[in-house]
Short mmCIF file of C-alpha atoms in Angstrom, two decimals:
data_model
loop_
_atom_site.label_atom_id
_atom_site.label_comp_id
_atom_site.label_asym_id
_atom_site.label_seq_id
_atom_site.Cartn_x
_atom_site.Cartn_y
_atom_site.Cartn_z
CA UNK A 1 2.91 -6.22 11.51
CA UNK A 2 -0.01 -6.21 8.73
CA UNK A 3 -2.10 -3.63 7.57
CA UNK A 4 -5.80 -3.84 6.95
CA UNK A 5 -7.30 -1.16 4.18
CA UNK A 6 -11.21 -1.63 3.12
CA UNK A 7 -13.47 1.04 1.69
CA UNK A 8 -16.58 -0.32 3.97
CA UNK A 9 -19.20 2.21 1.96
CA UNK A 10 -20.41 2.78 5.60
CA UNK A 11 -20.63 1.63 8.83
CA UNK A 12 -23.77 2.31 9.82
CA UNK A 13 -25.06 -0.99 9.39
CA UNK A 14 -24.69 -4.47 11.61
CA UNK A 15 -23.61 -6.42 8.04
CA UNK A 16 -20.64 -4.28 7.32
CA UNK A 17 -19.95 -4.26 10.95
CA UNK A 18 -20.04 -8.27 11.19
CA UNK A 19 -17.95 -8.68 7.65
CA UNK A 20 -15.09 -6.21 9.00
CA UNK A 21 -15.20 -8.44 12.42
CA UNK A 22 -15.11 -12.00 10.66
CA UNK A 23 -12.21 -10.53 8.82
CA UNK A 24 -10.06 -8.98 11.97
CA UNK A 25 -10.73 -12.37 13.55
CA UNK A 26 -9.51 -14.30 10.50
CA UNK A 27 -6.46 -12.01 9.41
CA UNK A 28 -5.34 -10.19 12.60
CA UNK A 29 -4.27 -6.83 11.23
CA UNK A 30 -2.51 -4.68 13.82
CA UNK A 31 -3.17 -1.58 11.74
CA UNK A 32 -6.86 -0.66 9.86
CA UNK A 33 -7.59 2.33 7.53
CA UNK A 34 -11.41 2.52 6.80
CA UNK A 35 -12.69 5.15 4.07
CA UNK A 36 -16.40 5.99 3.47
CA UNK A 37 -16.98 5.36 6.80
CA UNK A 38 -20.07 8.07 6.52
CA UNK A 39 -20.69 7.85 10.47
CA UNK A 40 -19.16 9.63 13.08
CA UNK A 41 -16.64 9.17 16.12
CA UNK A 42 -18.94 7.73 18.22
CA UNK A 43 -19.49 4.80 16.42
CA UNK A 44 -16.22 4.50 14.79
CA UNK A 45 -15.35 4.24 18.50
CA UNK A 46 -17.94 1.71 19.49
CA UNK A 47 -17.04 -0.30 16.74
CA UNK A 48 -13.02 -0.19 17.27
CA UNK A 49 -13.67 -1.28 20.54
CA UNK A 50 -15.92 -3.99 19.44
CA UNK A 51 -13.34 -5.20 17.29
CA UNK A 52 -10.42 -4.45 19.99
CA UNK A 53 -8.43 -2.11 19.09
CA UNK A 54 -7.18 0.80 21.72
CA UNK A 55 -6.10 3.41 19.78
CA UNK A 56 -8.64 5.12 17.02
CA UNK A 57 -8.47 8.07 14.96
CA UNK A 58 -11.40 8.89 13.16
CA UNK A 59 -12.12 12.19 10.44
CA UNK A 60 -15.91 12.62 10.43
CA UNK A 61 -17.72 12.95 7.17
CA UNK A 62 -18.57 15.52 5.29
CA UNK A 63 -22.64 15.17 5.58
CA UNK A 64 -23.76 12.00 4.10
CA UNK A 65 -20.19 11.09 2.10
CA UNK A 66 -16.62 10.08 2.80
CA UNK A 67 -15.13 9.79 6.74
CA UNK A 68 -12.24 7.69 7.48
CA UNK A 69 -10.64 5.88 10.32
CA UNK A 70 -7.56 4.42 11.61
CA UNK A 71 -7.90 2.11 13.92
CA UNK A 72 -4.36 0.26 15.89
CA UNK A 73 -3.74 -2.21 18.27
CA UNK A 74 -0.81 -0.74 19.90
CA UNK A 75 -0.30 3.04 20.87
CA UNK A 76 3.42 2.58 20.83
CA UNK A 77 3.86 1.29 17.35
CA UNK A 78 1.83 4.27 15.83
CA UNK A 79 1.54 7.65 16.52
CA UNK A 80 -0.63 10.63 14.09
CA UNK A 81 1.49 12.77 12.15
CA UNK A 82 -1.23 14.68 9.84
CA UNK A 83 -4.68 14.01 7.91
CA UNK A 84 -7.28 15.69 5.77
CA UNK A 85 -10.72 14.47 4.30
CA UNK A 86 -8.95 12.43 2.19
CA UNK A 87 -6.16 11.03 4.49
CA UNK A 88 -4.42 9.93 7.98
CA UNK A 89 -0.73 10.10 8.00
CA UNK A 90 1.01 7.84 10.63
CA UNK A 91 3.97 7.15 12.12
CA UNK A 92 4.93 3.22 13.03
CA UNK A 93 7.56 2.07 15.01
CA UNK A 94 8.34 -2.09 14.32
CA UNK A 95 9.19 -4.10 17.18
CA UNK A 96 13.09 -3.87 15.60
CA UNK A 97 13.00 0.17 16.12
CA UNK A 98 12.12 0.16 12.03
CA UNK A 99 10.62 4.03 11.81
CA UNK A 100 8.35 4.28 8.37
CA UNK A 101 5.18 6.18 7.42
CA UNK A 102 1.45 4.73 6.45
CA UNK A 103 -0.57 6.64 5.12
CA UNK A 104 -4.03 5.72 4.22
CA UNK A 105 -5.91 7.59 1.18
CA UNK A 106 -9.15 7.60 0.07
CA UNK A 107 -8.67 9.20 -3.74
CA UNK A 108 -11.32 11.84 -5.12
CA UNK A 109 -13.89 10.46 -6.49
CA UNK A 110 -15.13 13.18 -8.86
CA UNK A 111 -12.96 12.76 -11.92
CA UNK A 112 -13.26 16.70 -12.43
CA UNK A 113 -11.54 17.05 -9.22
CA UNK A 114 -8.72 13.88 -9.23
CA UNK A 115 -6.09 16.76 -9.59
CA UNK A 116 -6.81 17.21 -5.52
CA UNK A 117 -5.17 13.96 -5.40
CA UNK A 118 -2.34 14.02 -7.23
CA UNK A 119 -1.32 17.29 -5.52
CA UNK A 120 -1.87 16.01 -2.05
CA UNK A 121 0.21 13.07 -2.86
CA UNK A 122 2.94 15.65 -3.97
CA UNK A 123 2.55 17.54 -0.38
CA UNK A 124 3.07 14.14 1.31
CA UNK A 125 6.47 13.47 -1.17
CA UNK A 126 7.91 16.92 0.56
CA UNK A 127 8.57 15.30 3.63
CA UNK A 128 11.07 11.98 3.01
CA UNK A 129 12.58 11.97 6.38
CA UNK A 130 10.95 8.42 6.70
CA UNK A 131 10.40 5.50 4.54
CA UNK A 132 6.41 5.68 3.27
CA UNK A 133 3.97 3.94 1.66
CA UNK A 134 0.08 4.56 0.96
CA UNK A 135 -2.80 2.22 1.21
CA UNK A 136 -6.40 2.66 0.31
CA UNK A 137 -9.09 3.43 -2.42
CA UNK A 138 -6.94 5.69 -4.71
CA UNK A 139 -9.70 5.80 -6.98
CA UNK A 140 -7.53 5.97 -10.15
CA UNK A 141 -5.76 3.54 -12.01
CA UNK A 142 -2.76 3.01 -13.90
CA UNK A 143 -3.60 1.57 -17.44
CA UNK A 144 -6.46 0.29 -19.50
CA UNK A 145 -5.66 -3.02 -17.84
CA UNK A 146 -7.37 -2.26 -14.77
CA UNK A 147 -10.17 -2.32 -15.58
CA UNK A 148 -12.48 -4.49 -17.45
CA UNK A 149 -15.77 -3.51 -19.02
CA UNK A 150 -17.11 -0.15 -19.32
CA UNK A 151 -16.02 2.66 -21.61
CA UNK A 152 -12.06 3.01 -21.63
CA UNK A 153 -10.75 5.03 -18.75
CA UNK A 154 -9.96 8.48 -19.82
CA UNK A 155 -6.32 8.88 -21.31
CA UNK A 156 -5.59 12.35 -19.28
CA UNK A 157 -6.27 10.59 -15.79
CA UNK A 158 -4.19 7.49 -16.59
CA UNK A 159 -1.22 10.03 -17.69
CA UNK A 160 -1.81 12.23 -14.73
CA UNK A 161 -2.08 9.34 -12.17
CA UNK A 162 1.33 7.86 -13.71
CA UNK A 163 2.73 11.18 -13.26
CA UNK A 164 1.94 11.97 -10.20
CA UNK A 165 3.26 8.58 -9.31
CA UNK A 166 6.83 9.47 -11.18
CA UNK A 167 7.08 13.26 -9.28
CA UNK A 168 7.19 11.10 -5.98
CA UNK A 169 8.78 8.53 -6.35
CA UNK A 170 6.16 5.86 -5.76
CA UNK A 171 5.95 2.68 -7.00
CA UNK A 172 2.83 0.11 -7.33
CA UNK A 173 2.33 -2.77 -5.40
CA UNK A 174 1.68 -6.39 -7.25
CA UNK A 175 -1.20 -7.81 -5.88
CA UNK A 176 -2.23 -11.40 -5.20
CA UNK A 177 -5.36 -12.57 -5.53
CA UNK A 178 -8.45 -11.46 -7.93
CA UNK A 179 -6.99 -8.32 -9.49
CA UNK A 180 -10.08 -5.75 -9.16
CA UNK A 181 -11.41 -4.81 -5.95
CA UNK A 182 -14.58 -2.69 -7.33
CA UNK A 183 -17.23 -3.50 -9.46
CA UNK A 184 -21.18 -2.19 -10.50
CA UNK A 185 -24.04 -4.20 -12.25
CA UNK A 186 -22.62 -7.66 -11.75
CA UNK A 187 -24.86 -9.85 -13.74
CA UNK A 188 -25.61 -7.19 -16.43
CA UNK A 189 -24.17 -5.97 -19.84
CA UNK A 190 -23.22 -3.08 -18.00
CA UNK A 191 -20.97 -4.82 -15.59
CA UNK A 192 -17.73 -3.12 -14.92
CA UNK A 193 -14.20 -4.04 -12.40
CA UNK A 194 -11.82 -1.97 -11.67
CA UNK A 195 -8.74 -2.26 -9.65
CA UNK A 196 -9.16 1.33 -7.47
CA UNK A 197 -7.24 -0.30 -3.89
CA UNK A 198 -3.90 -0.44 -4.09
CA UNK A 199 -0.57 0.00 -2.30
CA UNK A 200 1.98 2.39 -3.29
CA UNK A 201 5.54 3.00 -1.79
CA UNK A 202 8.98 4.58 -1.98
CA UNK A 203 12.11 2.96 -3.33
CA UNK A 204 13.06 3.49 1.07
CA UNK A 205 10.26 1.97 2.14
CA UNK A 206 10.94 -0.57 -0.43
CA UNK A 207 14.21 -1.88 0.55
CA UNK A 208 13.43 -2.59 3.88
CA UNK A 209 10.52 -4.76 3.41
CA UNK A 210 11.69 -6.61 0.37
CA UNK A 211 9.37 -9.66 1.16
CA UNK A 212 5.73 -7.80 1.75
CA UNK A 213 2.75 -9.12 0.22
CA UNK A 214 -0.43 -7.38 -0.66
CA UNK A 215 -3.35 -9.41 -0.82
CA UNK A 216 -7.01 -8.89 -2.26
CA UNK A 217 -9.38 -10.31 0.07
CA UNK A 218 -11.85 -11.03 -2.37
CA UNK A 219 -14.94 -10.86 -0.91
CA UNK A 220 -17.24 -7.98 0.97
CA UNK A 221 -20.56 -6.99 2.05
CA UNK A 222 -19.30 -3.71 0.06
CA UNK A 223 -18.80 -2.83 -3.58
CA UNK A 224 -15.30 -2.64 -2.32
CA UNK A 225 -12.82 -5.28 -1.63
CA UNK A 226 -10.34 -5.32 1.29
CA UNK A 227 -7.12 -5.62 0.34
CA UNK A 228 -4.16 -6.89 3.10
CA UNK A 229 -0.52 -5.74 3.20
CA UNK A 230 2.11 -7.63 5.26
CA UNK A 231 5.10 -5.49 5.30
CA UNK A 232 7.90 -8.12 5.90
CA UNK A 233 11.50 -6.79 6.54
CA UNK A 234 13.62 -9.72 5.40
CA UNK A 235 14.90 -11.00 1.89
CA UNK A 236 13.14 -13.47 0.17
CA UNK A 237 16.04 -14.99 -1.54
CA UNK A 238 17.72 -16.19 1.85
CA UNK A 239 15.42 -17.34 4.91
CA UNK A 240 18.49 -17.30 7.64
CA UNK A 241 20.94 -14.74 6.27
CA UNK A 242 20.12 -10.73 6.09
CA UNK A 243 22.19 -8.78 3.25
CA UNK A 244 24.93 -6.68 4.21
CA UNK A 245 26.65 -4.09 1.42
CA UNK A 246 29.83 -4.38 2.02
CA UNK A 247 31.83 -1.02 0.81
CA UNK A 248 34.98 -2.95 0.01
CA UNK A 249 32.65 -4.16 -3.51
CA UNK A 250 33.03 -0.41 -4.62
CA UNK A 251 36.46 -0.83 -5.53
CA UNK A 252 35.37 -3.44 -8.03
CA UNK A 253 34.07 -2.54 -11.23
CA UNK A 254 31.98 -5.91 -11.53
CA UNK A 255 30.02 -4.49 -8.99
CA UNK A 256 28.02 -1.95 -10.90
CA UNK A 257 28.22 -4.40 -13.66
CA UNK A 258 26.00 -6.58 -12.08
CA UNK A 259 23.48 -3.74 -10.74
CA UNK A 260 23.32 -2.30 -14.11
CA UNK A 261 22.86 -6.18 -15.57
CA UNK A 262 20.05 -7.22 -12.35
CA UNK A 263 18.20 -3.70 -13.11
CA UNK A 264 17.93 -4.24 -16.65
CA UNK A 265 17.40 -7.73 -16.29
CA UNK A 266 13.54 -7.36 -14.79
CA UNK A 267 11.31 -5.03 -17.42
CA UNK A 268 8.47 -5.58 -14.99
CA UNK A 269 7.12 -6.60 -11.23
CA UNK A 270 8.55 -3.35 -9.53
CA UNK A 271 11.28 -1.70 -7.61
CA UNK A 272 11.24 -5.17 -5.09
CA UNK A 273 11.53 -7.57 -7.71
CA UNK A 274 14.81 -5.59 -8.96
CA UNK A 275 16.22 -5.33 -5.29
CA UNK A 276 15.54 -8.39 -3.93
CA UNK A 277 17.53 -9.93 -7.46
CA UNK A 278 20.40 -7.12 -6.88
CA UNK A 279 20.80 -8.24 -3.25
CA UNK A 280 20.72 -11.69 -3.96
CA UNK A 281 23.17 -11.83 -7.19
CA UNK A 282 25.52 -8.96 -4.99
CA UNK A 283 25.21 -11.76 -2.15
CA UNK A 284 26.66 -14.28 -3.85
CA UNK A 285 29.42 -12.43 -6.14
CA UNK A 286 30.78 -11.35 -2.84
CA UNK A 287 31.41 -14.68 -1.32
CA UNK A 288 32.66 -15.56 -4.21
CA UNK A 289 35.27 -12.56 -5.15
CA UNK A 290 35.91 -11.16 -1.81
CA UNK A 291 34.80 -13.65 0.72
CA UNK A 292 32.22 -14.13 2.95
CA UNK A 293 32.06 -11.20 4.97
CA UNK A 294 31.29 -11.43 8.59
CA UNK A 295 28.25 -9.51 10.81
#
């Protein structure tokens, strides 16, 4: 199961349409969220069926800007739970009966009006009955380090993004590859990259697919990269063994010794970095102290 997210700055024309097909050919995604689509149903339609995909959800523009799409291979493994101009919540059912959420945003542009954002982020955090995480052009970013060139990014949006992030519980993806997915005036003094596509999830979401990857595709006929998440629900750390908590460790005080000691241990890489390590160390200790427990 893999997720493709691109901001294609419009469909309208045959190149964007022939980049988004090389890529579906090349990378298979099962699931596609499209932003600035600026074109309607019919040929978000046309297009989904060029590139094979049954099941299509599109939210038109509003006159010349913005539209989005999801677009998914398989009507049982996703179903529509909500959306807005700025989003399409779904519901996705893995071949394992896994139940999370994907939603895929396309952030405010206007900076006067990233607030709209933040708080429709917040509406989605209401509802944690399932596992989520977002994909898309969030069109904020997270520290200076995101970008390069340009004037610095303004201090209140990079403390109301991180915020916003904290009041829901969301964490940011690392991602492989180059690590900005816009850019303007390449070739000029004025050239400026900034990492705007990104995935963000929930600590839920998180310990189910310790092993995803997010890629950045690199190239694109748009300003935009594509970026590719593969949600993969099995540890790293062991390729023929699944992790089991065992409720017998509670009785032993090492135990929360040695999530205390794996949670301080890693200052930086995310909520899966420190889970994966606590599930591997946790692994081990219990073979070790209590035996190797069976199922």
């Amino acid at each position: 199961m893999n997720v493709l997210s691109w901001n294609c700055r419009g469909l309208g024309n045959q190149r964007a349409v022939q980049f988004l097909k090389e890529i579906v050919t090349q990378k298979k995604p099962k699931f596609i969220f499209l932003c600035e689509t600026k074109c309607g149903k019919s040929r978000i339609d046309w297009v989904g069926r060029l590139l094979g995909f049954d099941c299509i959800f599109v939210v038109d523009p509003q006159g010349l800007s913005g539209g989005l799409a999801m677009l998914w291979k398989d009507g049982n493994e996703g179903s529509l739970l909500g959306f807005s101009h700025n989003h399409i919540d779904m519901r996705i059912v893995m071949e394992d009966g896994v139940l999370w959420r994907l939603i895929g945003l396309y952030g405010e542009p206007n900076r006067s009006r990233r607030e709209n954002t933040w708080r429709l982020l917040k509406e989605l955090a209401e509802d944690d009955t399932l596992p989520w995480c977002v994909i898309g052009d969030v069109n904020n970013i997270l520290s200076q380090e995101d970008q390069r060139g340009g004037h610095p990014y303004p201090r209140r949006l990079l403390e109301g993004f991180n915020n916003c992030l904290a009041d829901c519980g969301l964490e940011d993806m690392e991602m492989l590859g180059y690590p900005f997915t816009w850019e303007r005036s390449r070739g000029t003094d004025f050239w400026v990259e900034i990492r705007l596509d990104r995935v963000l999830y929930n600590s839920r979401w998180a310990a189910i697919f310790l092993a995803s990857k997010l890629v950045n595709l690199g190239t694109s006929s748009s300003d935009h990269c594509p970026i590719f998440l593969e949600p993969v629900a099995q540890p790293r750390f062991s390729t023929f063994h699944r992790f089991r908590f065992e409720n017998a460790w509670l009785r032993e005080p090492m135990c929360y010794q040695i999530v205390q000691s794996c949670w301080e241990e890693i200052t930086s890489g995310g909520i899966m970095n420190k889970l994966e390590l606590c599930a591997s160390t946790l692994d081990q200790w219990g073979k070790e102290i209590t035996g190797n427990f069976k199922g």
